[in-house]
CSV table of C-alpha atoms in Angstrom, one decimal:
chain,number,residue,atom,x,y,z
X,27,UNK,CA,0.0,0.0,0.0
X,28,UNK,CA,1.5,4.1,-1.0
X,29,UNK,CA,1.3,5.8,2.2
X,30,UNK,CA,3.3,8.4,0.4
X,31,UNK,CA,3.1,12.1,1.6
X,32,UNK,CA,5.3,12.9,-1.3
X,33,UNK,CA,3.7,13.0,-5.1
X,34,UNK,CA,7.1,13.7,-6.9
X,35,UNK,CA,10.4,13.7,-6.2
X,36,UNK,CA,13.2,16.3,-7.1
X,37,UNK,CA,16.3,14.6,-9.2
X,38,UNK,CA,19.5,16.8,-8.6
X,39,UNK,CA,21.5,14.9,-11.2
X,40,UNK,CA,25.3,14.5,-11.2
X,41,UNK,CA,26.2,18.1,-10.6
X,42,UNK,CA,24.5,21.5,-9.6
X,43,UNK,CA,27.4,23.6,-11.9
X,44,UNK,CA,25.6,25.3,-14.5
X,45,UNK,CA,28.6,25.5,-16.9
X,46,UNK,CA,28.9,21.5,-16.7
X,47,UNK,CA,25.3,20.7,-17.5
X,48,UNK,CA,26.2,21.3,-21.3
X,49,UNK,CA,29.1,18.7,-21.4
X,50,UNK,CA,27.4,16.2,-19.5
X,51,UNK,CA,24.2,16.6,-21.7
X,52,UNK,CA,26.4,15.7,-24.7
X,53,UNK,CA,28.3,12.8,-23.0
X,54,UNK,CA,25.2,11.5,-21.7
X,55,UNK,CA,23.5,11.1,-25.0
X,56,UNK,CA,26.4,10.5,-26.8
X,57,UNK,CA,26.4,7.3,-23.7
X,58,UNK,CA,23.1,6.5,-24.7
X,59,UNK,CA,23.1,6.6,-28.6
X,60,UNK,CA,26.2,4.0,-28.0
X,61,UNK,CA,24.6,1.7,-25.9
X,62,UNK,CA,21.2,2.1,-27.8
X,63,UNK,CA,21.7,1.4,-31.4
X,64,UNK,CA,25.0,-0.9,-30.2
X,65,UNK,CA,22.8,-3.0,-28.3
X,66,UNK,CA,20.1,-2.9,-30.8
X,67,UNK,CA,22.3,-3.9,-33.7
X,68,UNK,CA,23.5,-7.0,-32.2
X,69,UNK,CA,19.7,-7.8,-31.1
X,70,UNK,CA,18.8,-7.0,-34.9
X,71,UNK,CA,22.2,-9.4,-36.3
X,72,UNK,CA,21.0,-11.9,-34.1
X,73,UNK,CA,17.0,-11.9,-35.4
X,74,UNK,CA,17.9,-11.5,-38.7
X,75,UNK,CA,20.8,-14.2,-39.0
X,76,UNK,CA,19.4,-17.6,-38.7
X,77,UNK,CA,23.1,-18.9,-38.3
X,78,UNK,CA,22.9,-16.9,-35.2
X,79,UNK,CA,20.1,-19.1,-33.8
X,80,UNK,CA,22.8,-21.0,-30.9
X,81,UNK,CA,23.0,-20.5,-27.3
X,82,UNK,CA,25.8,-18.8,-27.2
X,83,UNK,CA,24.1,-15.7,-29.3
X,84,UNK,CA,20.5,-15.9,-27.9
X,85,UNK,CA,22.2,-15.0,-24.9
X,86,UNK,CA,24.1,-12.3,-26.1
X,87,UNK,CA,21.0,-11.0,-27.6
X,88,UNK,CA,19.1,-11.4,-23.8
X,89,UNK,CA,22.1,-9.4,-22.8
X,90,UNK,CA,21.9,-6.6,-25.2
X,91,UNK,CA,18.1,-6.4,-24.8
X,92,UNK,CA,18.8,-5.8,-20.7
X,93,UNK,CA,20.9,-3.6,-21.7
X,94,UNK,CA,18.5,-1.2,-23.5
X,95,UNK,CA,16.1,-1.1,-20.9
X,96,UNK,CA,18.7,-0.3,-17.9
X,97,UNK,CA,19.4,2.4,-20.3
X,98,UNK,CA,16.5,3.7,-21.8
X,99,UNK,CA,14.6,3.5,-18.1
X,100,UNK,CA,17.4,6.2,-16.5
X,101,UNK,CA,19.1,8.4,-19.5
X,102,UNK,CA,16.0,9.7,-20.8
X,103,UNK,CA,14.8,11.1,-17.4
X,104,UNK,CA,18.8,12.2,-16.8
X,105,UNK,CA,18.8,14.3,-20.3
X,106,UNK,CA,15.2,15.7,-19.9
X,107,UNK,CA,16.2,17.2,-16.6
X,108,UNK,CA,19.4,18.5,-18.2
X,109,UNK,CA,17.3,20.3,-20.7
X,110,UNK,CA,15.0,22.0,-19.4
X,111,UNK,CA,14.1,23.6,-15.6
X,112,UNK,CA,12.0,20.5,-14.6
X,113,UNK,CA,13.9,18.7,-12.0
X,114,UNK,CA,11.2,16.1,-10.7
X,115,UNK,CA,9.7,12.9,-11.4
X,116,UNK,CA,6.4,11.1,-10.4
X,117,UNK,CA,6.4,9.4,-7.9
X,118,UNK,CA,4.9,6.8,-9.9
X,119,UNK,CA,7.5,7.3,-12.4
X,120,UNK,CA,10.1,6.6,-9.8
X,121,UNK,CA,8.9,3.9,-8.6
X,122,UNK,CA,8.4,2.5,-12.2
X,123,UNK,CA,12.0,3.6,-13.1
X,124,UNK,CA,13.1,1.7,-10.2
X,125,UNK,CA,11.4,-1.7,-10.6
X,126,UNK,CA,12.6,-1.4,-14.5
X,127,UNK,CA,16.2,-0.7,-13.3
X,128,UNK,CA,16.1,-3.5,-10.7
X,129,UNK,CA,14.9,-6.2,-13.3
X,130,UNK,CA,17.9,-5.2,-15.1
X,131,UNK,CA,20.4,-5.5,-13.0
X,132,UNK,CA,19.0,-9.0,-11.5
X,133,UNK,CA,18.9,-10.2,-15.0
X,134,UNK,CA,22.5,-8.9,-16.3
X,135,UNK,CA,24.0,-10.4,-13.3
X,136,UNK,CA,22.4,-13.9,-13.5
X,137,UNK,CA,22.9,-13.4,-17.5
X,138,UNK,CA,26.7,-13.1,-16.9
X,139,UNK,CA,27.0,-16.1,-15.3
X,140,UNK,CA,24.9,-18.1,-17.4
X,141,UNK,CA,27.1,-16.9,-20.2
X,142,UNK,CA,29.9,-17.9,-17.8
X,143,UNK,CA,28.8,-21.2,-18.0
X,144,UNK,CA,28.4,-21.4,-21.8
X,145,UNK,CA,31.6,-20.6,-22.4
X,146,UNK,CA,32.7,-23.2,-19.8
X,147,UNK,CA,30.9,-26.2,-21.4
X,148,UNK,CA,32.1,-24.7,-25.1
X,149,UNK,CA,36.0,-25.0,-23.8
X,150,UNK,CA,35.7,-27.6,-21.2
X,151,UNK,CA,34.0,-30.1,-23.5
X,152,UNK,CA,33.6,-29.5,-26.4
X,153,UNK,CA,32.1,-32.4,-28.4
X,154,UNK,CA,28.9,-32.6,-25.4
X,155,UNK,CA,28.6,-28.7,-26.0
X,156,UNK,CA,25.9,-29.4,-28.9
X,157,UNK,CA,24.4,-31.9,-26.1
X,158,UNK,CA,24.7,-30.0,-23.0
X,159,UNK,CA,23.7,-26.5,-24.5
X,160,UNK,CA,20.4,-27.4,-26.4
X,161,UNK,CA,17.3,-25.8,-26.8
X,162,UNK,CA,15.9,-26.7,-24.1
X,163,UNK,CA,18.7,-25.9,-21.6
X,164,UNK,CA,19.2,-22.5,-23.4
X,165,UNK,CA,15.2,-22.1,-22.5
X,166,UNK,CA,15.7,-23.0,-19.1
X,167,UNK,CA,18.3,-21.6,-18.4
X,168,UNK,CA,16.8,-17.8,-19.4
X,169,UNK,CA,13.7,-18.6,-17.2
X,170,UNK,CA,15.6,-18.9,-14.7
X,171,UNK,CA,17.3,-15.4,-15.5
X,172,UNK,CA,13.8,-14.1,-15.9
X,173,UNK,CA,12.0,-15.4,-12.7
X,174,UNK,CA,15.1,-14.0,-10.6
X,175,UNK,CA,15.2,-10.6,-11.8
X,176,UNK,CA,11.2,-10.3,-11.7
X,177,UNK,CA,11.7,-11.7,-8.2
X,178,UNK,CA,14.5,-9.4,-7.0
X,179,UNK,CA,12.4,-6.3,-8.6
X,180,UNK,CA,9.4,-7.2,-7.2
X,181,UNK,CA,10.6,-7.7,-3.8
X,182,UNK,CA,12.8,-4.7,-3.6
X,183,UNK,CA,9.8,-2.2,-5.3
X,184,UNK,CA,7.1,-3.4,-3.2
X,185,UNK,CA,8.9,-2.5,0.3
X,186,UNK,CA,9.8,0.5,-1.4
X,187,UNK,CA,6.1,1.1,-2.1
X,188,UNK,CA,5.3,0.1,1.7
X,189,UNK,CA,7.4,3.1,3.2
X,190,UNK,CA,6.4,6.7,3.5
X,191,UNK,CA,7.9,10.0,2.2
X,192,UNK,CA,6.4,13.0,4.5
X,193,UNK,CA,9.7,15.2,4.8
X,194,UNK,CA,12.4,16.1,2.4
X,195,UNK,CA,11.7,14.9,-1.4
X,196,UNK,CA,15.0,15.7,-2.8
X,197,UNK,CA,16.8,12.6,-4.5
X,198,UNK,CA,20.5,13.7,-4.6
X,199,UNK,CA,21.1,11.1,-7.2
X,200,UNK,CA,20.4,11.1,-11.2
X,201,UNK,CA,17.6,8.6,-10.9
X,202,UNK,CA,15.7,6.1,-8.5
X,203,UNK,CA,17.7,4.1,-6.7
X,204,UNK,CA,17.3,2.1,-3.4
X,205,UNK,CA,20.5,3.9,-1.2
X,206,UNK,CA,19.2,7.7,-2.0
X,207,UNK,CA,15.3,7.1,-1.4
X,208,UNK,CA,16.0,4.5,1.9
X,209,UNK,CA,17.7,7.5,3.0
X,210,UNK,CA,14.8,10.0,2.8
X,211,UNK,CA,12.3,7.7,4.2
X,212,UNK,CA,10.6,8.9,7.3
X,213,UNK,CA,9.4,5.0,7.8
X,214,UNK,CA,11.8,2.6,9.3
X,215,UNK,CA,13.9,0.9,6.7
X,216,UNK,CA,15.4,-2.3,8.5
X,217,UNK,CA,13.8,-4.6,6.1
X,218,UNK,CA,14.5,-2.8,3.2
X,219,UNK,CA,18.5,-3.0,4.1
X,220,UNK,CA,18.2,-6.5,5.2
X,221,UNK,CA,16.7,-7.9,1.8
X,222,UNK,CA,19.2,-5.6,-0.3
X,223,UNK,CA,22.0,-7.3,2.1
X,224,UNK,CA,20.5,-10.7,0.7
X,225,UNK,CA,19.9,-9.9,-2.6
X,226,UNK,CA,23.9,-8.5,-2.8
X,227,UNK,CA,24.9,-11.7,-0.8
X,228,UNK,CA,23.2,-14.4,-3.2
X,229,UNK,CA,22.8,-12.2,-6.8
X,230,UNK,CA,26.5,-10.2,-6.4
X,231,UNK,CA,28.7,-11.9,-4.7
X,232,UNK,CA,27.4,-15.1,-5.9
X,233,UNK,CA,27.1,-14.5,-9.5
X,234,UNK,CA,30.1,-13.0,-9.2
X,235,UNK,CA,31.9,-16.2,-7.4
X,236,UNK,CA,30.1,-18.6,-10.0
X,237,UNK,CA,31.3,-16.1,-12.7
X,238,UNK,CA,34.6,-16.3,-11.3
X,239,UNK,CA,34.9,-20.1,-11.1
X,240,UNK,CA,33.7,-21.0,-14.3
X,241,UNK,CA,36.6,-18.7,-15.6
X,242,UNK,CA,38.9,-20.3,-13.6
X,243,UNK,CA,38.6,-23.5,-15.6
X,244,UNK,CA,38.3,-22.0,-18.9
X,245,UNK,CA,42.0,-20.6,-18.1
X,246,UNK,CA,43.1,-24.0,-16.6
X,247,UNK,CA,41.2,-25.6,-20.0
X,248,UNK,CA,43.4,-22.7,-22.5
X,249,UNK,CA,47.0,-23.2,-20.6
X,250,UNK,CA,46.2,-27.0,-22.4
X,251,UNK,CA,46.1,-25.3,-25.6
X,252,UNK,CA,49.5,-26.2,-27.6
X,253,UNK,CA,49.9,-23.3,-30.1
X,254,UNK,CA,50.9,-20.0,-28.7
X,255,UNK,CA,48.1,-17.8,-30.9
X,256,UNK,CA,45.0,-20.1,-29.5
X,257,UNK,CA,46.4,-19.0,-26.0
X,258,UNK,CA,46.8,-15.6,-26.3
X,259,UNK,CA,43.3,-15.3,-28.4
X,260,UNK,CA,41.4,-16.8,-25.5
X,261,UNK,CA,43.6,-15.1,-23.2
X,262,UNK,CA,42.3,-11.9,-24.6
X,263,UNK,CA,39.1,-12.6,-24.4
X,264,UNK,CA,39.0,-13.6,-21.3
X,265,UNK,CA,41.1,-11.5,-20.0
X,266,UNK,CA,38.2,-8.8,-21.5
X,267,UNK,CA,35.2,-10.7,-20.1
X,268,UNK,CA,36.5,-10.4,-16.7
X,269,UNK,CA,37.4,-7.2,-16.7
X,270,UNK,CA,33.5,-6.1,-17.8
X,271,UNK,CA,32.5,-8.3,-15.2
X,272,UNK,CA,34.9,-6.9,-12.3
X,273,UNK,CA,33.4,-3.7,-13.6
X,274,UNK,CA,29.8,-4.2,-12.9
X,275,UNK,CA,30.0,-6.4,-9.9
X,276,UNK,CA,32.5,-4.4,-7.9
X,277,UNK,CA,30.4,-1.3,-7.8
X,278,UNK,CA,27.3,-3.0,-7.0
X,279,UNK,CA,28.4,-5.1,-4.4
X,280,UNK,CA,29.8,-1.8,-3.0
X,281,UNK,CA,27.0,0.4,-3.5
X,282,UNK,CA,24.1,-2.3,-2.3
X,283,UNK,CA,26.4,-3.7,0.8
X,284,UNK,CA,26.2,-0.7,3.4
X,285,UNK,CA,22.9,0.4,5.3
X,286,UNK,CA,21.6,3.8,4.1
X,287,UNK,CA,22.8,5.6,6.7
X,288,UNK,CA,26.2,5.5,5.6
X,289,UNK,CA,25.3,6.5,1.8
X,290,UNK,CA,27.7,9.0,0.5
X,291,UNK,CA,25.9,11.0,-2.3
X,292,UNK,CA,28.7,12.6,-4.4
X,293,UNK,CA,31.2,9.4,-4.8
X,294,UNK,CA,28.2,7.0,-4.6
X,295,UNK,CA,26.8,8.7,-7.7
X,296,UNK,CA,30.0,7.8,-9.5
X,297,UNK,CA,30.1,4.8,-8.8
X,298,UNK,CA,26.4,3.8,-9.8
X,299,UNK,CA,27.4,5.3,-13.2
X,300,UNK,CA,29.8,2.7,-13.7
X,301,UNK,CA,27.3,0.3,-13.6
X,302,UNK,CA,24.4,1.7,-15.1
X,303,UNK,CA,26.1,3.7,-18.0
X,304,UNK,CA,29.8,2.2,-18.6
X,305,UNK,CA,29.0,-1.7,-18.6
X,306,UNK,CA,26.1,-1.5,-21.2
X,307,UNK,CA,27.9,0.4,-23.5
X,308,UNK,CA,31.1,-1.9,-23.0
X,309,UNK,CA,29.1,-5.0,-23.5
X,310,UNK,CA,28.1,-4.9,-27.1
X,311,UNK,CA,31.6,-4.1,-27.8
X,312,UNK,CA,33.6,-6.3,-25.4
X,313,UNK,CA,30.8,-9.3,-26.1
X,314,UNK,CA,29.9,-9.0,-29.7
X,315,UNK,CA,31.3,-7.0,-32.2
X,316,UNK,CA,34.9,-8.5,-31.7
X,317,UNK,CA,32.9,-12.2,-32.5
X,318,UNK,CA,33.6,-12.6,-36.1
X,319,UNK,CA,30.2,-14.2,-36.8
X,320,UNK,CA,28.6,-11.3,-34.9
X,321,UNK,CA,30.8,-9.1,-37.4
X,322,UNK,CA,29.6,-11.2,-39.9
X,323,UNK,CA,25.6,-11.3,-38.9
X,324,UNK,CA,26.0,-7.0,-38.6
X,325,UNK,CA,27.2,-6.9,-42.2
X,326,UNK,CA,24.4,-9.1,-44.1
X,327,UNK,CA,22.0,-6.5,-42.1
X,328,UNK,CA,23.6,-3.9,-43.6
X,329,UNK,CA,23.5,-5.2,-46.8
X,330,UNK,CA,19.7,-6.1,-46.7
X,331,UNK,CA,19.2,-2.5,-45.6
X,332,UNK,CA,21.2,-1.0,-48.6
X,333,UNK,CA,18.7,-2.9,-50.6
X,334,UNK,CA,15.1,-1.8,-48.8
Protein backbone atom coordinates (compact mmCIF):
# COMPACT_ATOMS: atom_id res chain seq x y z
CA UNK A 1 0.00 0.00 0.00
CA UNK A 2 1.52 4.08 -0.98
CA UNK A 3 1.34 5.79 2.20
CA UNK A 4 3.31 8.38 0.41
CA UNK A 5 3.11 12.10 1.59
CA UNK A 6 5.32 12.85 -1.25
CA UNK A 7 3.72 12.98 -5.10
CA UNK A 8 7.10 13.67 -6.90
CA UNK A 9 10.44 13.71 -6.22
CA UNK A 10 13.23 16.26 -7.13
CA UNK A 11 16.30 14.62 -9.22
CA UNK A 12 19.46 16.76 -8.56
CA UNK A 13 21.52 14.89 -11.21
CA UNK A 14 25.27 14.51 -11.21
CA UNK A 15 26.17 18.10 -10.57
CA UNK A 16 24.47 21.45 -9.56
CA UNK A 17 27.38 23.64 -11.86
CA UNK A 18 25.60 25.29 -14.48
CA UNK A 19 28.62 25.53 -16.95
CA UNK A 20 28.91 21.49 -16.69
CA UNK A 21 25.32 20.66 -17.52
CA UNK A 22 26.22 21.28 -21.30
CA UNK A 23 29.11 18.70 -21.40
CA UNK A 24 27.44 16.20 -19.49
CA UNK A 25 24.15 16.58 -21.66
CA UNK A 26 26.43 15.75 -24.67
CA UNK A 27 28.34 12.77 -22.99
CA UNK A 28 25.21 11.47 -21.74
CA UNK A 29 23.50 11.07 -24.99
CA UNK A 30 26.42 10.53 -26.84
CA UNK A 31 26.42 7.32 -23.73
CA UNK A 32 23.06 6.54 -24.68
CA UNK A 33 23.11 6.64 -28.58
CA UNK A 34 26.19 4.04 -28.04
CA UNK A 35 24.58 1.74 -25.88
CA UNK A 36 21.22 2.13 -27.81
CA UNK A 37 21.73 1.41 -31.42
CA UNK A 38 24.96 -0.93 -30.17
CA UNK A 39 22.77 -2.99 -28.29
CA UNK A 40 20.09 -2.86 -30.82
CA UNK A 41 22.29 -3.86 -33.67
CA UNK A 42 23.46 -6.96 -32.21
CA UNK A 43 19.65 -7.81 -31.05
CA UNK A 44 18.77 -7.05 -34.92
CA UNK A 45 22.16 -9.40 -36.33
CA UNK A 46 20.96 -11.87 -34.10
CA UNK A 47 17.05 -11.90 -35.35
CA UNK A 48 17.91 -11.55 -38.68
CA UNK A 49 20.78 -14.17 -38.96
CA UNK A 50 19.38 -17.65 -38.71
CA UNK A 51 23.07 -18.88 -38.28
CA UNK A 52 22.90 -16.92 -35.23
CA UNK A 53 20.08 -19.09 -33.76
CA UNK A 54 22.84 -20.95 -30.94
CA UNK A 55 23.01 -20.53 -27.33
CA UNK A 56 25.83 -18.77 -27.19
CA UNK A 57 24.06 -15.69 -29.32
CA UNK A 58 20.49 -15.94 -27.92
CA UNK A 59 22.22 -15.05 -24.85
CA UNK A 60 24.05 -12.32 -26.12
CA UNK A 61 21.03 -10.99 -27.64
CA UNK A 62 19.07 -11.41 -23.76
CA UNK A 63 22.08 -9.36 -22.81
CA UNK A 64 21.89 -6.61 -25.22
CA UNK A 65 18.10 -6.41 -24.83
CA UNK A 66 18.76 -5.85 -20.67
CA UNK A 67 20.87 -3.62 -21.67
CA UNK A 68 18.52 -1.20 -23.54
CA UNK A 69 16.10 -1.15 -20.94
CA UNK A 70 18.65 -0.28 -17.92
CA UNK A 71 19.45 2.44 -20.30
CA UNK A 72 16.51 3.66 -21.83
CA UNK A 73 14.57 3.46 -18.13
CA UNK A 74 17.38 6.17 -16.46
CA UNK A 75 19.12 8.35 -19.49
CA UNK A 76 15.97 9.74 -20.85
CA UNK A 77 14.84 11.14 -17.42
CA UNK A 78 18.78 12.20 -16.84
CA UNK A 79 18.75 14.31 -20.26
CA UNK A 80 15.23 15.66 -19.93
CA UNK A 81 16.22 17.22 -16.65
CA UNK A 82 19.38 18.48 -18.22
CA UNK A 83 17.31 20.25 -20.68
CA UNK A 84 15.01 21.97 -19.37
CA UNK A 85 14.09 23.63 -15.56
CA UNK A 86 11.95 20.49 -14.62
CA UNK A 87 13.91 18.70 -11.95
CA UNK A 88 11.16 16.11 -10.66
CA UNK A 89 9.73 12.94 -11.35
CA UNK A 90 6.39 11.15 -10.41
CA UNK A 91 6.37 9.40 -7.89
CA UNK A 92 4.87 6.82 -9.94
CA UNK A 93 7.51 7.34 -12.41
CA UNK A 94 10.06 6.64 -9.82
CA UNK A 95 8.93 3.86 -8.64
CA UNK A 96 8.42 2.48 -12.25
CA UNK A 97 12.05 3.63 -13.05
CA UNK A 98 13.15 1.68 -10.23
CA UNK A 99 11.40 -1.68 -10.57
CA UNK A 100 12.57 -1.41 -14.49
CA UNK A 101 16.16 -0.71 -13.34
CA UNK A 102 16.14 -3.48 -10.71
CA UNK A 103 14.91 -6.19 -13.29
CA UNK A 104 17.95 -5.22 -15.14
CA UNK A 105 20.39 -5.45 -12.99
CA UNK A 106 19.00 -8.98 -11.51
CA UNK A 107 18.91 -10.18 -14.97
CA UNK A 108 22.47 -8.90 -16.30
CA UNK A 109 24.02 -10.43 -13.30
CA UNK A 110 22.37 -13.91 -13.48
CA UNK A 111 22.93 -13.43 -17.52
CA UNK A 112 26.69 -13.14 -16.95
CA UNK A 113 26.99 -16.08 -15.35
CA UNK A 114 24.89 -18.13 -17.37
CA UNK A 115 27.06 -16.91 -20.23
CA UNK A 116 29.86 -17.89 -17.79
CA UNK A 117 28.79 -21.22 -17.98
CA UNK A 118 28.36 -21.37 -21.79
CA UNK A 119 31.56 -20.64 -22.42
CA UNK A 120 32.74 -23.17 -19.78
CA UNK A 121 30.95 -26.25 -21.36
CA UNK A 122 32.13 -24.71 -25.08
CA UNK A 123 36.02 -24.96 -23.78
CA UNK A 124 35.69 -27.59 -21.24
CA UNK A 125 34.03 -30.07 -23.45
CA UNK A 126 33.58 -29.49 -26.42
CA UNK A 127 32.09 -32.44 -28.38
CA UNK A 128 28.89 -32.63 -25.37
CA UNK A 129 28.61 -28.68 -26.01
CA UNK A 130 25.86 -29.40 -28.85
CA UNK A 131 24.39 -31.95 -26.11
CA UNK A 132 24.73 -30.03 -23.05
CA UNK A 133 23.65 -26.55 -24.50
CA UNK A 134 20.44 -27.40 -26.37
CA UNK A 135 17.31 -25.81 -26.83
CA UNK A 136 15.85 -26.73 -24.07
CA UNK A 137 18.72 -25.93 -21.59
CA UNK A 138 19.24 -22.48 -23.38
CA UNK A 139 15.23 -22.10 -22.52
CA UNK A 140 15.73 -23.01 -19.13
CA UNK A 141 18.29 -21.55 -18.44
CA UNK A 142 16.75 -17.76 -19.41
CA UNK A 143 13.68 -18.58 -17.17
CA UNK A 144 15.56 -18.95 -14.73
CA UNK A 145 17.35 -15.43 -15.55
CA UNK A 146 13.80 -14.05 -15.88
CA UNK A 147 11.98 -15.36 -12.69
CA UNK A 148 15.15 -14.00 -10.58
CA UNK A 149 15.21 -10.64 -11.83
CA UNK A 150 11.18 -10.26 -11.71
CA UNK A 151 11.73 -11.65 -8.16
CA UNK A 152 14.48 -9.36 -6.98
CA UNK A 153 12.41 -6.28 -8.64
CA UNK A 154 9.35 -7.17 -7.21
CA UNK A 155 10.57 -7.73 -3.75
CA UNK A 156 12.81 -4.73 -3.61
CA UNK A 157 9.83 -2.22 -5.33
CA UNK A 158 7.06 -3.36 -3.24
CA UNK A 159 8.92 -2.53 0.26
CA UNK A 160 9.77 0.51 -1.45
CA UNK A 161 6.15 1.14 -2.06
CA UNK A 162 5.32 0.07 1.74
CA UNK A 163 7.43 3.15 3.19
CA UNK A 164 6.42 6.71 3.54
CA UNK A 165 7.88 10.02 2.24
CA UNK A 166 6.42 13.00 4.49
CA UNK A 167 9.74 15.15 4.79
CA UNK A 168 12.36 16.05 2.37
CA UNK A 169 11.75 14.87 -1.40
CA UNK A 170 15.02 15.69 -2.84
CA UNK A 171 16.79 12.62 -4.48
CA UNK A 172 20.54 13.70 -4.64
CA UNK A 173 21.10 11.14 -7.18
CA UNK A 174 20.41 11.14 -11.23
CA UNK A 175 17.62 8.55 -10.93
CA UNK A 176 15.71 6.14 -8.47
CA UNK A 177 17.73 4.13 -6.75
CA UNK A 178 17.29 2.14 -3.44
CA UNK A 179 20.55 3.93 -1.23
CA UNK A 180 19.18 7.74 -1.96
CA UNK A 181 15.27 7.06 -1.38
CA UNK A 182 15.96 4.53 1.95
CA UNK A 183 17.66 7.47 2.98
CA UNK A 184 14.81 9.95 2.76
CA UNK A 185 12.32 7.67 4.24
CA UNK A 186 10.55 8.85 7.27
CA UNK A 187 9.38 5.01 7.83
CA UNK A 188 11.80 2.58 9.26
CA UNK A 189 13.93 0.85 6.70
CA UNK A 190 15.41 -2.26 8.53
CA UNK A 191 13.80 -4.57 6.06
CA UNK A 192 14.51 -2.79 3.21
CA UNK A 193 18.48 -3.00 4.10
CA UNK A 194 18.18 -6.53 5.19
CA UNK A 195 16.65 -7.93 1.82
CA UNK A 196 19.22 -5.58 -0.26
CA UNK A 197 22.01 -7.27 2.15
CA UNK A 198 20.52 -10.69 0.69
CA UNK A 199 19.88 -9.86 -2.60
CA UNK A 200 23.85 -8.53 -2.79
CA UNK A 201 24.86 -11.65 -0.83
CA UNK A 202 23.18 -14.41 -3.16
CA UNK A 203 22.76 -12.23 -6.79
CA UNK A 204 26.50 -10.15 -6.38
CA UNK A 205 28.65 -11.88 -4.66
CA UNK A 206 27.44 -15.13 -5.88
CA UNK A 207 27.06 -14.53 -9.49
CA UNK A 208 30.08 -13.03 -9.24
CA UNK A 209 31.91 -16.21 -7.44
CA UNK A 210 30.11 -18.57 -9.97
CA UNK A 211 31.35 -16.10 -12.71
CA UNK A 212 34.61 -16.26 -11.29
CA UNK A 213 34.91 -20.14 -11.11
CA UNK A 214 33.73 -20.97 -14.25
CA UNK A 215 36.63 -18.73 -15.63
CA UNK A 216 38.93 -20.31 -13.57
CA UNK A 217 38.63 -23.54 -15.57
CA UNK A 218 38.31 -21.95 -18.88
CA UNK A 219 41.99 -20.57 -18.08
CA UNK A 220 43.12 -23.98 -16.60
CA UNK A 221 41.25 -25.63 -20.02
CA UNK A 222 43.38 -22.74 -22.52
CA UNK A 223 47.04 -23.18 -20.63
CA UNK A 224 46.21 -26.95 -22.38
CA UNK A 225 46.10 -25.28 -25.57
CA UNK A 226 49.49 -26.22 -27.58
CA UNK A 227 49.89 -23.34 -30.14
CA UNK A 228 50.92 -20.03 -28.70
CA UNK A 229 48.07 -17.79 -30.91
CA UNK A 230 45.03 -20.05 -29.49
CA UNK A 231 46.41 -18.97 -25.97
CA UNK A 232 46.75 -15.60 -26.27
CA UNK A 233 43.34 -15.28 -28.40
CA UNK A 234 41.45 -16.77 -25.51
CA UNK A 235 43.63 -15.05 -23.17
CA UNK A 236 42.35 -11.92 -24.64
CA UNK A 237 39.07 -12.56 -24.43
CA UNK A 238 39.00 -13.57 -21.31
CA UNK A 239 41.08 -11.52 -20.00
CA UNK A 240 38.21 -8.76 -21.52
CA UNK A 241 35.17 -10.74 -20.12
CA UNK A 242 36.55 -10.37 -16.74
CA UNK A 243 37.40 -7.19 -16.73
CA UNK A 244 33.52 -6.07 -17.83
CA UNK A 245 32.46 -8.30 -15.24
CA UNK A 246 34.90 -6.85 -12.32
CA UNK A 247 33.43 -3.68 -13.63
CA UNK A 248 29.76 -4.16 -12.91
CA UNK A 249 29.96 -6.37 -9.87
CA UNK A 250 32.55 -4.39 -7.92
CA UNK A 251 30.41 -1.30 -7.81
CA UNK A 252 27.34 -2.97 -7.03
CA UNK A 253 28.38 -5.06 -4.39
CA UNK A 254 29.77 -1.76 -2.99
CA UNK A 255 27.05 0.44 -3.54
CA UNK A 256 24.14 -2.29 -2.34
CA UNK A 257 26.36 -3.66 0.83
CA UNK A 258 26.18 -0.69 3.37
CA UNK A 259 22.91 0.42 5.35
CA UNK A 260 21.64 3.84 4.07
CA UNK A 261 22.79 5.57 6.70
CA UNK A 262 26.22 5.54 5.59
CA UNK A 263 25.33 6.48 1.78
CA UNK A 264 27.69 9.03 0.52
CA UNK A 265 25.89 11.01 -2.27
CA UNK A 266 28.69 12.59 -4.40
CA UNK A 267 31.20 9.36 -4.77
CA UNK A 268 28.18 7.00 -4.62
CA UNK A 269 26.82 8.71 -7.69
CA UNK A 270 29.96 7.78 -9.49
CA UNK A 271 30.08 4.84 -8.76
CA UNK A 272 26.36 3.83 -9.80
CA UNK A 273 27.42 5.27 -13.22
CA UNK A 274 29.84 2.65 -13.71
CA UNK A 275 27.32 0.31 -13.60
CA UNK A 276 24.41 1.71 -15.07
CA UNK A 277 26.11 3.67 -17.97
CA UNK A 278 29.75 2.24 -18.64
CA UNK A 279 29.05 -1.67 -18.59
CA UNK A 280 26.10 -1.49 -21.18
CA UNK A 281 27.94 0.39 -23.46
CA UNK A 282 31.13 -1.91 -23.00
CA UNK A 283 29.11 -4.95 -23.52
CA UNK A 284 28.06 -4.89 -27.12
CA UNK A 285 31.62 -4.14 -27.81
CA UNK A 286 33.63 -6.29 -25.40
CA UNK A 287 30.83 -9.29 -26.08
CA UNK A 288 29.86 -9.02 -29.73
CA UNK A 289 31.26 -7.01 -32.25
CA UNK A 290 34.90 -8.48 -31.67
CA UNK A 291 32.92 -12.24 -32.53
CA UNK A 292 33.62 -12.64 -36.12
CA UNK A 293 30.19 -14.21 -36.83
CA UNK A 294 28.61 -11.26 -34.90
CA UNK A 295 30.76 -9.14 -37.40
CA UNK A 296 29.62 -11.22 -39.90
CA UNK A 297 25.64 -11.32 -38.86
CA UNK A 298 25.97 -7.03 -38.64
CA UNK A 299 27.22 -6.92 -42.16
CA UNK A 300 24.41 -9.13 -44.09
CA UNK A 301 22.01 -6.46 -42.10
CA UNK A 302 23.58 -3.89 -43.63
CA UNK A 303 23.45 -5.15 -46.84
CA UNK A 304 19.67 -6.05 -46.70
CA UNK A 305 19.21 -2.51 -45.58
CA UNK A 306 21.24 -1.02 -48.64
CA UNK A 307 18.65 -2.89 -50.64
CA UNK A 308 15.14 -1.79 -48.83
Amino acid sequence: MNNSIVTEFMILGLTQKPELQGVLFIIFLFIYFVAFFGNMLIVIAVVYNTSLHTPMYVLLLALAIVDIICTTSIIPKILETMLTSRKTISYGGCMSQLFFFTWSLGAEMVLFTTMAYDRYVAICFPLRYSAIMNHYMCVALLSVVMAIAVTNSWVHTGLILRLTFCGSNTIDHFFCEIPPLLALSCSPVRINEVMVYVADITLAMGDFTLTCISYCFIIAAILRIRTTEGKRKAFSTCSSHLIVVSLYYSPVIYTYIRPASTYTFERDKMVAALYTLVTPTLNPIVYSFRNKDMQAGIRKVFAFLKHL
